[in-house]
Amino acid sequence: MGLTKNQLRAFRESLGLTQEKLAERVQVSRQTIISIEGGKYVPSLELALKFAHTFNCQVEDLFGI
């Protein structure tokens, strides 16, 4: 079973963040952001929590089964 819901791009764009700026905030590479948004990479729990903190939302709002 994989992640079918990925709202990272929508949340990122709603704050006006570029992929590079988001990558800097959560301390990963821009390529990681590209891979997650494209559904090619599933983030670790730690990274998912960093995203949720950045967007002030629940992890489930960003990622789901």
PDB file of C-alpha atoms in Angstrom, residues 1-7 63-65:
ATOM      1  CA  MET A   1       0.000   0.000   0.000  1.00  0.00           C
ATOM      2  CA  GLY A   2       1.427   3.390  -0.947  1.00  0.00           C
ATOM      3  CA  LEU A   3       0.553   6.992  -0.537  1.00  0.00           C
ATOM      4  CA  THR A   4      -2.107   8.079  -2.968  1.00  0.00           C
ATOM      5  CA  LYS A   5      -2.797  11.543  -1.585  1.00  0.00           C
ATOM      6  CA  ASN A   6      -0.011  14.087  -1.786  1.00  0.00           C
ATOM      7  CA  GLN A   7      -0.939  17.736  -1.330  1.00  0.00           C
ATOM      8  CA  PHE A  63      -0.232  12.758   2.814  1.00  0.00           C
ATOM      9  CA  GLY A  64      -2.763   9.937   2.889  1.00  0.00           C
ATOM     10  CA  ILE A  65      -3.343   6.347   1.894  1.00  0.00           C
TER      11      ILE A  65
END
